[in-house]
Coordinates of C-alpha atoms in Angstrom, one line a residue:
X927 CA 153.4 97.4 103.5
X928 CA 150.4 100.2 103.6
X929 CA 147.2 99.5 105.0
X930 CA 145.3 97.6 102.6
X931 CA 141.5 96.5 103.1
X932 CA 139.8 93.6 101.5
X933 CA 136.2 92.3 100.9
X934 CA 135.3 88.8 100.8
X935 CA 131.3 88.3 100.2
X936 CA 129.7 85.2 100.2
X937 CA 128.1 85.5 96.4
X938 CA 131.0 85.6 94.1
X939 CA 130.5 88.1 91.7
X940 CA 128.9 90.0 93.4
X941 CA 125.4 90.0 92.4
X942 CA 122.2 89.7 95.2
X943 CA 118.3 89.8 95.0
X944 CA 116.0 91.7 97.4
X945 CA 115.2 90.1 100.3
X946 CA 118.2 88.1 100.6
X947 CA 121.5 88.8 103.2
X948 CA 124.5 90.0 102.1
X949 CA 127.3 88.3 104.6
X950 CA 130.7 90.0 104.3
X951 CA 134.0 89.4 105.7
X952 CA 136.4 92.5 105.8
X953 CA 140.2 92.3 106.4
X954 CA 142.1 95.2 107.0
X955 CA 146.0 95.4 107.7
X956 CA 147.4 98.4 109.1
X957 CA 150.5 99.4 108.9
X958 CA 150.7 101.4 111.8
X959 CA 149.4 102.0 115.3
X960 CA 146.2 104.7 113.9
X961 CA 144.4 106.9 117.1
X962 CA 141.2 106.7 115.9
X963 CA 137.6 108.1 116.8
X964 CA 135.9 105.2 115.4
X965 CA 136.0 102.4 112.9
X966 CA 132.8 101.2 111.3
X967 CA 130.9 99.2 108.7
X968 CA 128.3 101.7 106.3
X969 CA 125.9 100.3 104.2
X970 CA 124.4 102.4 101.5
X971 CA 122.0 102.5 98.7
X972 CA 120.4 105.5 97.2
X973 CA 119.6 106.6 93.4
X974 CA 120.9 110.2 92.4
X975 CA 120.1 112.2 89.1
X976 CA 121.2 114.7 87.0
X977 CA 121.0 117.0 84.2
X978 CA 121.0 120.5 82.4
X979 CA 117.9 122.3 80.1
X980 CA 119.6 125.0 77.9
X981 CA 116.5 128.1 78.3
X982 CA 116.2 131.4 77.1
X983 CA 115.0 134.7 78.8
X984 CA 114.0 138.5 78.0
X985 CA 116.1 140.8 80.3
X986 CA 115.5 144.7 79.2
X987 CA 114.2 143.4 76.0
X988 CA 117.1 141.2 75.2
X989 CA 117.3 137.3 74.9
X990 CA 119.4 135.8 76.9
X991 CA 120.7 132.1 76.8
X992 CA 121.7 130.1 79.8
X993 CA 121.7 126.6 81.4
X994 CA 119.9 125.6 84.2
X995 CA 121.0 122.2 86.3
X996 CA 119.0 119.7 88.1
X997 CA 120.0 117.7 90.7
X998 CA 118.1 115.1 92.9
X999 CA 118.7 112.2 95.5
X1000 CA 116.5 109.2 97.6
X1001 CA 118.5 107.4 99.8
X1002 CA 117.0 103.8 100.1
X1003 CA 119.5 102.2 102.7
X1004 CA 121.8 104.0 105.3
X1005 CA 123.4 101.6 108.0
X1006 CA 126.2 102.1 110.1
X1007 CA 127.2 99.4 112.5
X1008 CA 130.8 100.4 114.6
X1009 CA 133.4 97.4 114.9
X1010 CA 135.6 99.7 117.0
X1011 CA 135.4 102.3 119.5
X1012 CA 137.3 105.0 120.3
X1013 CA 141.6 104.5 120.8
X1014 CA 144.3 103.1 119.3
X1015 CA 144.0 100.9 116.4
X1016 CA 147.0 98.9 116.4
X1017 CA 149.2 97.9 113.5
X1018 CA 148.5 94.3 112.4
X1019 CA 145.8 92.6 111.0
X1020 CA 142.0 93.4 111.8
X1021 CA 138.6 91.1 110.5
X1022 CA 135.3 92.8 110.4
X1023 CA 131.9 90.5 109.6
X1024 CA 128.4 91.6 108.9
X1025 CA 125.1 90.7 107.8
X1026 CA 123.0 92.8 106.1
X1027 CA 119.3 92.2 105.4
X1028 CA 117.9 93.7 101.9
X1029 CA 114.6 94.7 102.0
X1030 CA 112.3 93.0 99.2
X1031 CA 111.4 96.4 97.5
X1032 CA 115.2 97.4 97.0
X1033 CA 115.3 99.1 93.5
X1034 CA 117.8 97.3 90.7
X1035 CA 120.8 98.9 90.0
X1036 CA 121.4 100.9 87.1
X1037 CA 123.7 103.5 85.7
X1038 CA 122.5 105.8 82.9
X1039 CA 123.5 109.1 81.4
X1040 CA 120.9 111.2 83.6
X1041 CA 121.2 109.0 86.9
X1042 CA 122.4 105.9 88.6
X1043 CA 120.7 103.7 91.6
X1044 CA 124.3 102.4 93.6
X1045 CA 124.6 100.1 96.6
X1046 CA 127.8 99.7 98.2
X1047 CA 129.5 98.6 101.7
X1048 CA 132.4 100.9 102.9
X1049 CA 134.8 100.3 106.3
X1050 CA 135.7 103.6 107.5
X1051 CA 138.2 104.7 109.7
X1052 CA 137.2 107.8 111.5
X1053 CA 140.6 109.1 112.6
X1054 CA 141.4 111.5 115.3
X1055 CA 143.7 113.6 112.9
X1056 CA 143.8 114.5 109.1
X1057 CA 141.3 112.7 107.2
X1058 CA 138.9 110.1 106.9
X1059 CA 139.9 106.7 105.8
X1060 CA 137.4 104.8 103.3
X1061 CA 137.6 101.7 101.6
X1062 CA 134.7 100.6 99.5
X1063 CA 132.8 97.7 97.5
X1064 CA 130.3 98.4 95.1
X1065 CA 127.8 95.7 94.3
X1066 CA 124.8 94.7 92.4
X1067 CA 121.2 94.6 93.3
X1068 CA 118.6 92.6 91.3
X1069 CA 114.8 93.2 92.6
X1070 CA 113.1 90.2 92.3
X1071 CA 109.6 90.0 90.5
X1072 CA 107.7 86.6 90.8
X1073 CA 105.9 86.0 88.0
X1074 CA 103.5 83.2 88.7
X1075 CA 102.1 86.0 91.2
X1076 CA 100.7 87.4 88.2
X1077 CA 98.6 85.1 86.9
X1078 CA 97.2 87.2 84.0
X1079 CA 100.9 87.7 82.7
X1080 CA 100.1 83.4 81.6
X1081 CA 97.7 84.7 79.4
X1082 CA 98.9 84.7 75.6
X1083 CA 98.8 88.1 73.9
X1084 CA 97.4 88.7 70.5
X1085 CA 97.4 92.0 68.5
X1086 CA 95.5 92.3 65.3
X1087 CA 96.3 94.7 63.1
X1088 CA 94.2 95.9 59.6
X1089 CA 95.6 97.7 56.6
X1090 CA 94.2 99.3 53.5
X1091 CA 96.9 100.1 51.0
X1092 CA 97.0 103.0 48.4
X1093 CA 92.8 105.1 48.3
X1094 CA 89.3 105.1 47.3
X1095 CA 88.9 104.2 44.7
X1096 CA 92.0 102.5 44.2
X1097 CA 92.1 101.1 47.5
X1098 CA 93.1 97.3 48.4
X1099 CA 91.0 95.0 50.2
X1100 CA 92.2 94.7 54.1
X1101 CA 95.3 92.9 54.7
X1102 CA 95.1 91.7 58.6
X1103 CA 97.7 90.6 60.4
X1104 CA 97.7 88.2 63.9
X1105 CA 100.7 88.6 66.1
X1106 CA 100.7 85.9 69.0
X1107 CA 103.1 85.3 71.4
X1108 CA 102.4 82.6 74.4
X1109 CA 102.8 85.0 77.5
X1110 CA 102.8 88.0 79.1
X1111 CA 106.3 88.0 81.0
X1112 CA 109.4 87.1 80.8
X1113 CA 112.5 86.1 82.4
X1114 CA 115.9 87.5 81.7
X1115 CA 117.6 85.0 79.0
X1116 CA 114.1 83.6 77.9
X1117 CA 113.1 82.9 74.3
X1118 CA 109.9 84.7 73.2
X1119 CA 108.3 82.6 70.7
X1120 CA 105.6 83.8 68.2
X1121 CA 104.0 83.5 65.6
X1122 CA 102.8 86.1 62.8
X1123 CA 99.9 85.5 60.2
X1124 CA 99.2 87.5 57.4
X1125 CA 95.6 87.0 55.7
X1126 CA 95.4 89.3 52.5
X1127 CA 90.7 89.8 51.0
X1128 CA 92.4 90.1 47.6
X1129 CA 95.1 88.4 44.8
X1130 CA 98.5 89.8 45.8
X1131 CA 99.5 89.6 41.9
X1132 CA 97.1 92.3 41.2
X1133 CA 98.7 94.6 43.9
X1134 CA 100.6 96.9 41.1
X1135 CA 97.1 97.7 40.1
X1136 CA 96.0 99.2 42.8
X1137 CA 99.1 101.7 42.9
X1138 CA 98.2 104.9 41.1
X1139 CA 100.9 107.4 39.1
X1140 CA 102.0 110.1 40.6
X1141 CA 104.5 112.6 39.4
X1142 CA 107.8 112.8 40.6
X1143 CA 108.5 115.4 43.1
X1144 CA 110.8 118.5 41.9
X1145 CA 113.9 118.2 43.4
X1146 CA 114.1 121.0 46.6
X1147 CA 110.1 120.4 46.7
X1148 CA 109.0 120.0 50.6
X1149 CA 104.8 119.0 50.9
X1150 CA 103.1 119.4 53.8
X1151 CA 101.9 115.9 53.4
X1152 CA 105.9 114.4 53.6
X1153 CA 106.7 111.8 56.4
X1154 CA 107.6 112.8 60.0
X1155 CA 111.2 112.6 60.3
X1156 CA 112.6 109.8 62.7
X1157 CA 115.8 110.4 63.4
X1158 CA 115.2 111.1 67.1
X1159 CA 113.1 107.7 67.4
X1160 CA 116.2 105.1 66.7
X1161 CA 117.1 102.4 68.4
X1162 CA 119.4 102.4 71.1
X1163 CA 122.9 101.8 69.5
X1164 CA 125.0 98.8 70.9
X1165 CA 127.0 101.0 73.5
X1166 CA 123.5 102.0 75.1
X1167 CA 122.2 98.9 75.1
X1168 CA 125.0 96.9 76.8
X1169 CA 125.5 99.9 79.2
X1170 CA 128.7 100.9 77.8
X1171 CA 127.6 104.3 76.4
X1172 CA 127.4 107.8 78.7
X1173 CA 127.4 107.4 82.2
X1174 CA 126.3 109.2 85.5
X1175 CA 128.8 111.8 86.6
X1176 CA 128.5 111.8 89.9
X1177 CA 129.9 115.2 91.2
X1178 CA 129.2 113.5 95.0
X1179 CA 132.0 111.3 94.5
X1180 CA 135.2 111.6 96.7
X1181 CA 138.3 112.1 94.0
X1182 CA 140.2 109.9 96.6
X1183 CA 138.1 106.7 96.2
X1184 CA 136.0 106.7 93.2
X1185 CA 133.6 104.1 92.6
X1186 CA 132.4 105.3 89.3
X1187 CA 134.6 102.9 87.6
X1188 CA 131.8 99.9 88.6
X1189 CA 129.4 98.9 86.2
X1190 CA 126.6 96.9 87.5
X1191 CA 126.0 93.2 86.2
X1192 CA 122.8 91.6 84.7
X1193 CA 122.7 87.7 85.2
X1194 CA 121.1 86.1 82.1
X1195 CA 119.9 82.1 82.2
X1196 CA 119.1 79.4 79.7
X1197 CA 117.6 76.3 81.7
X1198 CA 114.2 77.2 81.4
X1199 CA 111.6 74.5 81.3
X1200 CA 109.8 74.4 78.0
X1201 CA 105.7 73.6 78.1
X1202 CA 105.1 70.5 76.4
X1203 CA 101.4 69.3 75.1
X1204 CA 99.4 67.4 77.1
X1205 CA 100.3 63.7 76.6
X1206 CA 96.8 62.1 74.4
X1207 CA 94.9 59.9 76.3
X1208 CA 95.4 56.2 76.4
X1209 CA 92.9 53.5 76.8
X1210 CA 95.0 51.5 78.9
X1211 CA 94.1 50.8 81.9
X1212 CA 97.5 50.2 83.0
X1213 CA 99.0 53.7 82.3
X1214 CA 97.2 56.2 84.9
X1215 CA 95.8 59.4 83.9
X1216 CA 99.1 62.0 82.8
X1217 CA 98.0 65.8 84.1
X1218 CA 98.7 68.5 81.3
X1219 CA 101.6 70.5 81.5
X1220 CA 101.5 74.5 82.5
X1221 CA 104.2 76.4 81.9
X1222 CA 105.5 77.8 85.2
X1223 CA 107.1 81.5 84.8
X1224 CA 109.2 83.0 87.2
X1225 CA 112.8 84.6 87.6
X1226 CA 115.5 82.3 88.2
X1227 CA 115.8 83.0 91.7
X1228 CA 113.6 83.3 94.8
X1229 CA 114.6 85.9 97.1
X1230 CA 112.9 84.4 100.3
X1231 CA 112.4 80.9 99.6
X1232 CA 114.9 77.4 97.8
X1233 CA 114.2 76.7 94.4
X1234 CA 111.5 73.9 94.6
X1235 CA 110.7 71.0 91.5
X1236 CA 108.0 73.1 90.4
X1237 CA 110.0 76.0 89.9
X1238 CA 112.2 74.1 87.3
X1239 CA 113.4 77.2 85.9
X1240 CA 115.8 78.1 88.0
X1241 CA 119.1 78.3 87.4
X1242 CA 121.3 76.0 89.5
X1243 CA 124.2 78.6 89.2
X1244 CA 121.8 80.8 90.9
X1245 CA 120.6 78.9 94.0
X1246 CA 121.6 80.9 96.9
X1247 CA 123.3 79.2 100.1
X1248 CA 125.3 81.3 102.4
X1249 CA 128.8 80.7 104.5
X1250 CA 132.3 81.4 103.5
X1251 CA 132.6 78.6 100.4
X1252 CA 134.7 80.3 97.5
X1253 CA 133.2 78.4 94.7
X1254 CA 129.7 79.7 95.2

């Protein structure tokens, strides 16, 4: 059989947070004695961009047309560890482990049109002739963003909002509208509750009064007072929004082992703790004193500490524990 390499990592998906270790088990079967300079483990993340402005320029008093490119690259993690030294790699069956710390300020990963931030862990075989041999797995990194650090994002926010309809001296009286919703962040997969009041000065039946005549505009007729057009200010459609739209071409990649065929994944959860009232108080003296209930916001998953009983909202399928069990 050829030689074949495969990962085994200890999340299952795989999907990891800043801050935690990534513990990976490689097995490679060759399927031939290889002389080789080196063989070694290489981790990598880094975020690249690109894109093209269509300009114009006056050369000898003639307009020319032509495309400029942009290109740019930050390399956020670059470790290589060797698992074998220089000699003969025999044919048979070879394991590899490693443990590889994420910082806590590791960038999520993304893929866009214009750019992409990628992590991935590769086993390379440096051989002594022809070319390299590289065998890769791309993977998915979530930076994690404590909310109940941020105490002001516990705050409700509230936008008020006043409008006059039609003019002097037809004008309405001010129609105000409350928009509330009960906090400032939110996790992935959390409801957002609100709640939206509408107080109208005036008698909505009398509204058509208000509304003056106006001639119809002539057909081809374009006033300087017509709306703005917003056809450039949609929403995303569902393609875009679910990542599945135009993606980074990255002109880096080696044609023999792509890994632009990896889309990274977005973990959403639904066991979040809901705030309840405070209970009312009782005048027996039996039942002690009940403290009110705060709602406790966070992402379901600490990077650097275990899901406590005060952090009830986080997802059990989440809770990180490390070793070689396949069902995690």
């Amino acid at each position: 059989m050829p030689t074949v390499c495969k990962f085994e990592l200890d999340h299952r998906d795989p999907i990891y947070y800043s801050g935690e270790v990534i513990n990976a088990r490689i097995n490679l079967h060759t399927d031939s004695n290889k002389s080789v300079n080196e063989v070694y483990i290489l981790f990598r993340g880094e975020a690249k961009v690109s894109w093209s402005e269509h300009k114009t320029k006056t050369i000898n008093g003639t307009r020319q047309n032509y495309t400029e490119n942009y290109r740019g690259k930050q390399t956020y993690l670059d470790t290589r560890t060797q698992v074998f030294g220089s000699g003969n790699l025999l044919c048979g069956d070879h394991q590899y482990t490693c443990s590889i710390p994420l910082p806590l300020d590791c960038p999520t990963s993304c893929d866009m049109k214009y750019g992409k931030i990628h992590y991935e862990i590769s086993l390379v075989i440096d051989k002594q002739w022809g070319f390299n041999k590289d065998y890769t797995q791309p993977l998915t990194v979530i930076q994690t963003y404590n909310l109940n650090m941020s105490p002001e994002l516990l705050i409700p926010l509230v936008r008020e909002d006043v409008k006059y309809f039609c003019c002097w001296p037809c004008s309405s009286g001010p129609v105000l509208s409350t928009l509330t919703i009960p906090f400032g962040g939110y996790a992935p997969g959390q409801k957002i509750h609100y709640s939206l009041e509408i107080d109208s000065a005036e008698d909505p039946t009398h509204v058509a009064e208000w509304i003056p005549q106006t001639p119809d505009t002539p057909a081809g007729a374009t006033g300087g007072d017509m709306p703005p057009s917003y056809d450039n200010c949609k929403p995303p459609t569902f393609e875009e929004a679910t990542n599945l739209g135009d993606r980074f071409i990255d002109t880096d990649v080696d044609e023999r082992h792509p890994t632009n065929d990896f889309i990274p994944r977005y973990p959403m959860y639904t066991n979040f703790a809901q705030p309840t009232a405070p209970p009312e108080a009782s005048d027996s003296p039996l039942l002690p004193p009940q403290p009110s209930a705060v709602p406790i916001l966070s992402l379901p998953h600490g990077a650097t500490a275990a899901p406590t009983a005060e952090n009830s909202n986080v997802a059990a399928e989440s809770r990180t524990s490390y070793g070689w069990n396949a069902n995690i």
